[in-house]
Short mmCIF file of C-alpha atoms in Angstrom, two decimals:
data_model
loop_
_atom_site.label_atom_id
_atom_site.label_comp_id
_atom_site.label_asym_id
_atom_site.label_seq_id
_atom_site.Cartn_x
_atom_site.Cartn_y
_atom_site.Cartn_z
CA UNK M 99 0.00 0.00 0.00
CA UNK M 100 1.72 3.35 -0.84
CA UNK M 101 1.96 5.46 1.94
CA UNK M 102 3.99 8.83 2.64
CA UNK M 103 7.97 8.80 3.61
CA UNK M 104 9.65 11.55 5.87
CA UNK M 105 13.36 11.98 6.17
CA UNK M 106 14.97 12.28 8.69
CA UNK M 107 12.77 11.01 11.76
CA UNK M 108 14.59 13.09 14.23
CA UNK M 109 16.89 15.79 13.78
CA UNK M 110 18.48 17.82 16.11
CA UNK M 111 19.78 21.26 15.41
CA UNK M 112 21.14 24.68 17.48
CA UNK M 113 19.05 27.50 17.44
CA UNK M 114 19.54 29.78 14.87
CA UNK M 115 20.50 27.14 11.54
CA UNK M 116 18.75 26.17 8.74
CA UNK M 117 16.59 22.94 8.70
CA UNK M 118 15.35 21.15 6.02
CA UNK M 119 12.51 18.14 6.24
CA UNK M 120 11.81 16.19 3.45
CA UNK M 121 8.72 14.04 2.51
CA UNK M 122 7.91 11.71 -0.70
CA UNK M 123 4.07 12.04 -0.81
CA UNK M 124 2.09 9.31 -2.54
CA UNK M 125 2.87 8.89 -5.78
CA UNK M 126 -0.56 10.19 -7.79
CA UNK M 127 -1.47 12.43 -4.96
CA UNK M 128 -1.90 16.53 -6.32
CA UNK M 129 -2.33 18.32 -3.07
CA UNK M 130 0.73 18.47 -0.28
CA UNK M 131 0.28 19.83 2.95
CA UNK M 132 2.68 20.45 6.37
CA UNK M 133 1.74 20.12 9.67
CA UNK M 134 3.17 20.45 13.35
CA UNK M 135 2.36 19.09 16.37
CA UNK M 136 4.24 20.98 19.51
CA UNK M 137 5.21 17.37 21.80
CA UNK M 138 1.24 17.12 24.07
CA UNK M 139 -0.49 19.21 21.69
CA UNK M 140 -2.82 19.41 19.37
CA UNK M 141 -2.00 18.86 15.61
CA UNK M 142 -1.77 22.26 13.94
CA UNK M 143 -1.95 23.25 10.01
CA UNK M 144 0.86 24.99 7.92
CA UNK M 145 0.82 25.16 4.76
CA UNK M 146 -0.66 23.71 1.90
CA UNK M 147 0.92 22.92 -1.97
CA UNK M 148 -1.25 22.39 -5.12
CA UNK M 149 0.26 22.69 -8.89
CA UNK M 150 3.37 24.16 -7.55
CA UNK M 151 2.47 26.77 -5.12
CA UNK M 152 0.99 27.51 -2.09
CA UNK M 153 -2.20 27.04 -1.76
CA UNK M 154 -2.91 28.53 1.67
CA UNK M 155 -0.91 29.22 5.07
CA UNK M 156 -1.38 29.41 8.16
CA UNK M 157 -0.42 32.42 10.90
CA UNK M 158 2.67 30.11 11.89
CA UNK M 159 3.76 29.73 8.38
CA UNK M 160 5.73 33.00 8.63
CA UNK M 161 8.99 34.32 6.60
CA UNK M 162 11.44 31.25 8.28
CA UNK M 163 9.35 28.74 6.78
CA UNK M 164 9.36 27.85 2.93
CA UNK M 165 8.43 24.79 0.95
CA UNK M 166 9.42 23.79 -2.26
CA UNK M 167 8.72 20.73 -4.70
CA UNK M 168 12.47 20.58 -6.22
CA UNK M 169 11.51 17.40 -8.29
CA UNK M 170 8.82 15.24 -9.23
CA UNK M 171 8.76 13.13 -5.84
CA UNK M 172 9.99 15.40 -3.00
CA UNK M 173 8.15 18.00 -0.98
CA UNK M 174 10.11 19.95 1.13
CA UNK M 175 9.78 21.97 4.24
CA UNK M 176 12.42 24.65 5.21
CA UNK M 177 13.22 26.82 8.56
CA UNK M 178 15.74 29.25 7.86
CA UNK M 179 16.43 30.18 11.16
CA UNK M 180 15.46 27.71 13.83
CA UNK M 181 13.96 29.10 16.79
CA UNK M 182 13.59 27.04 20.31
CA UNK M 183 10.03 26.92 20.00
CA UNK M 184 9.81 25.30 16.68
CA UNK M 185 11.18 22.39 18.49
CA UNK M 186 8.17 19.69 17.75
CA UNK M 187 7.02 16.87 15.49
CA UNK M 188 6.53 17.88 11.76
CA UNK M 189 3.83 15.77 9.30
CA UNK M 190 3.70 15.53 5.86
CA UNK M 191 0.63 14.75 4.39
CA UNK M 192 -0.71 14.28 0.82
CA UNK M 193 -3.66 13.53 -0.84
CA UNK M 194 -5.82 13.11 -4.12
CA UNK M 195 -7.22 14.18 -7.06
CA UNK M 196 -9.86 16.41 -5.59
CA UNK M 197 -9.96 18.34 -2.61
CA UNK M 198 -11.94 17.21 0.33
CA UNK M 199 -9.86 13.76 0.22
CA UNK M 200 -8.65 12.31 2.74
CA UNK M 201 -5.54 12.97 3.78
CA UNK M 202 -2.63 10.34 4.38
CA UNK M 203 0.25 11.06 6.89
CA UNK M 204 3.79 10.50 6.73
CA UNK M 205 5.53 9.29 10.45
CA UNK M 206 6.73 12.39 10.92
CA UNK M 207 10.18 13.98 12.03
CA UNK M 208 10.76 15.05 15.06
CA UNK M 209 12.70 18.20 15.65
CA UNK M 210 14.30 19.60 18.99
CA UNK M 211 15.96 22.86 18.89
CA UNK M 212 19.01 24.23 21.50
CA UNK D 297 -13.95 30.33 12.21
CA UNK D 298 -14.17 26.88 12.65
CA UNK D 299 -13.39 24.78 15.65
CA UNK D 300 -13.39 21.17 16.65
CA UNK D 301 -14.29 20.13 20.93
CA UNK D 302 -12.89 17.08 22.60
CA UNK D 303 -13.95 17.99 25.81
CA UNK D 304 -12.65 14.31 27.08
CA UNK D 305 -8.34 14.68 27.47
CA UNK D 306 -7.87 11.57 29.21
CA UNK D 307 -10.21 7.97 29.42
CA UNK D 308 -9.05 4.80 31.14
CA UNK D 309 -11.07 1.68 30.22
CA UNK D 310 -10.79 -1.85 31.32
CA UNK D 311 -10.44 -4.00 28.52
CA UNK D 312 -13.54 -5.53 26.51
CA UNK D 313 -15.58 -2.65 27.67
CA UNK D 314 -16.80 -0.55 24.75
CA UNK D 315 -15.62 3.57 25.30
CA UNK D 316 -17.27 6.72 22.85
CA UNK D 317 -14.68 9.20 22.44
CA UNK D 318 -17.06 12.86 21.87
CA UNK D 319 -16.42 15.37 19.23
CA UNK D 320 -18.17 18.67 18.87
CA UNK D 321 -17.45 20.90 15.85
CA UNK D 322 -18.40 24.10 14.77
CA UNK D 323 -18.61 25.64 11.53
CA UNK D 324 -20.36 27.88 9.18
CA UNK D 325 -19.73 26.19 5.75
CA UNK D 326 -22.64 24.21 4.62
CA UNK D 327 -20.35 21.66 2.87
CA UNK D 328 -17.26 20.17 5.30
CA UNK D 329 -15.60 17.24 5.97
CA UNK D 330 -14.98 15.37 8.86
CA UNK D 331 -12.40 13.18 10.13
CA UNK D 332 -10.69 10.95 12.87
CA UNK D 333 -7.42 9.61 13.15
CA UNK D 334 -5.14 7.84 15.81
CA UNK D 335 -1.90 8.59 16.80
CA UNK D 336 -0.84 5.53 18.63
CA UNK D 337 2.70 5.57 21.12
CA UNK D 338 4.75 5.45 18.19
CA UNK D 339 3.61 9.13 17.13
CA UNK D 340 2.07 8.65 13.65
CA UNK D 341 -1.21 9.50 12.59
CA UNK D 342 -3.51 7.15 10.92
CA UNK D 343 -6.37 7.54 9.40
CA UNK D 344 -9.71 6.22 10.52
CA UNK D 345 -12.67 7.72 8.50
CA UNK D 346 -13.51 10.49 6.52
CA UNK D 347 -17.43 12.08 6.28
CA UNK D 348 -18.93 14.98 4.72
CA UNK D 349 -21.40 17.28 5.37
CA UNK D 350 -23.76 15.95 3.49
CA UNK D 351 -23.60 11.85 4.55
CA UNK D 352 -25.68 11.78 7.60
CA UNK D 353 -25.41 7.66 7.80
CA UNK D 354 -23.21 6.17 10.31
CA UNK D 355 -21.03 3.83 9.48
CA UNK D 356 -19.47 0.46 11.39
CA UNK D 357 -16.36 -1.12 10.22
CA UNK D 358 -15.31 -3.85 12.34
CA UNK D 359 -15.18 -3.11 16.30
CA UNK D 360 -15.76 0.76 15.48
CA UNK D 361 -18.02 3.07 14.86
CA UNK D 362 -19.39 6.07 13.91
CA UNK D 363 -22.45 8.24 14.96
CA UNK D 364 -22.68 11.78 12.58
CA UNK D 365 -25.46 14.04 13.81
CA UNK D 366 -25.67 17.86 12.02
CA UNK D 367 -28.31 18.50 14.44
CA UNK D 368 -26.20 18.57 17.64
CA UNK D 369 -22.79 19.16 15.43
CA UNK D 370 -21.53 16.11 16.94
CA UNK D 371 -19.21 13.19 15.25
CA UNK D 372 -18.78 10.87 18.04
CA UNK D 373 -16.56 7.57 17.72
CA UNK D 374 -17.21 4.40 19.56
CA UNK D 375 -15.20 1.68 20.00
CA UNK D 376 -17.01 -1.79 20.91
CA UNK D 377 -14.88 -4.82 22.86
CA UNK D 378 -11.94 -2.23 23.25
CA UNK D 379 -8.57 -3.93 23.35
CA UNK D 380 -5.24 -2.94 24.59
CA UNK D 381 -3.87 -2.15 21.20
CA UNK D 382 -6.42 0.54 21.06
CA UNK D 383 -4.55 2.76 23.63
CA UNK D 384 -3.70 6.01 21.77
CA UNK D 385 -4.77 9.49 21.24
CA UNK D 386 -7.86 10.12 18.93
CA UNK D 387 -8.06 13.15 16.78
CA UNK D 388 -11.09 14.26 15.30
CA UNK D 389 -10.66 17.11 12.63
CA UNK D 390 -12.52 19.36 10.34
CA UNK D 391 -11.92 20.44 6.74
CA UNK D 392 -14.46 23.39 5.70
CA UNK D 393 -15.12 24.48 2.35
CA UNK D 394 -12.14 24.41 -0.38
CA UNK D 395 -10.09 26.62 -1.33
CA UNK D 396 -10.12 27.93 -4.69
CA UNK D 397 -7.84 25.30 -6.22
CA UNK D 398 -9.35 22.44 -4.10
CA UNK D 399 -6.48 22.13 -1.63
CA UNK D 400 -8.28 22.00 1.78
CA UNK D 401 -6.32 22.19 5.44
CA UNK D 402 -7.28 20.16 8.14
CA UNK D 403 -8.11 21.74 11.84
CA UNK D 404 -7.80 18.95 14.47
CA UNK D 405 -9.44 18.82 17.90
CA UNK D 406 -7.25 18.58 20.92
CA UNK D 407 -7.78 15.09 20.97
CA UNK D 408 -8.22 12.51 23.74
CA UNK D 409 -5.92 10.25 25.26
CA UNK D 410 -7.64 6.61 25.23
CA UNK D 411 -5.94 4.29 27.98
CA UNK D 412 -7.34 0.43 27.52
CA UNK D 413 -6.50 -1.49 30.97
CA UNK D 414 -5.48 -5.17 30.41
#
């Protein structure tokens, strides 16, 4: 069953330096989306990717974060400059054709900040 | 602005007794979708049913199910015979109208923390 892959699963990193998580979404999926989830919390929405480009982002999505598509498979998220309290568990997800599907998550990578 | 209640954090059960995990949503979209997924110990987040707006029917599948009521905005989840390997966290989550190229975000509930007793 094809299912979404996130590299690394944990990364550590000192305040201040660039990050970069990377996810292979499903294979025919057309819609990408990042998520966090701050360790005991609630899972919370970043950003979403259709055809491209962003499709929508959310209040935490600010000028650190970017996301790019560099090739036909990956979907990356980037934090230029890592901050202590981005320090939490990142999700991938993707899904179909249309919007309104159901979305499929990757495991996630977990990322601590000093 | 839509929001998503799981007014239960935290339920202990003793196994093979059958536990409803409540959700509560609110939005002002006539067409949304709802969802629930678990997040068992190991952290990831799988997916357990989808429903929109417009699919009143609840639906079994196996030792769980569903109860969808637009009246009292509620999506409640039961699980039947509950067994240890149930013992995770349950999300439920809303997705509201699309946006203009379809892509839709998901807004999760704070989720509840199922513990099944052996």
């Amino acid at each position: 069953e094809p299912e979404v892959t996130q590299t690394p699963s944990h990364q550590v990193t000192q305040m201040g330096q660039e990050v970069i998580l990377r996810c292979v979404p499903i294979s025919n999926h057309l819609y990408f989306y990042w998520y966090r989830q701050i360790l005991g919390q609630k899972v919370e929405f970043l950003v979403s990717f259709y055809n491209n480009e962003i499709s929508e982002k959310s209040e935490i999505f600010d000028d650190q974060f970017s996301v790019e598509r560099p090739d036909g498979s990956n979907f990356t998220l980037k934090i230029r400059s890592t901050k202590l309290e981005d320090s939490a568990m990142y999700f991938c997800a993707s899904s179909g054709d249309f919007g309104g599907e159901t979305q499929y998550f990757g495991p996630g990578t977990r990322l601590l900040v000093l | 602005a839509q929001k998503v209640t799981q007014a239960q954090t935290e339920i202990s059960v003793v196994e093979k007794e059958d536990v409803t995990l409540d959700c509560v949503y609110e939005t002002r979209d006539t067409t949304y979708y709802l969802f629930w997924y678990k997040q068992p110990p190991s952290g990831e987040l799988v997916f357990l049913i989808r429903r929109n707006s417009f699919d009143e029917q609840n639906e079994i599948s196996g030792r769980y199910s569903w109860n969808f009521q637009k009246s009292t905005s509620s999506f409640n989840f039961t699980i039947t015979a509950s067994q240890v390997v149930d013992s995770a966290v349950y999300f439920c989550a809303l997705s509201e109208a699309l946006g203009a190229d379809g892509a839709n975000n998901l807004f999760f509930g704070t989720g509840t923390r199922l513990t099944v007793i052996p």
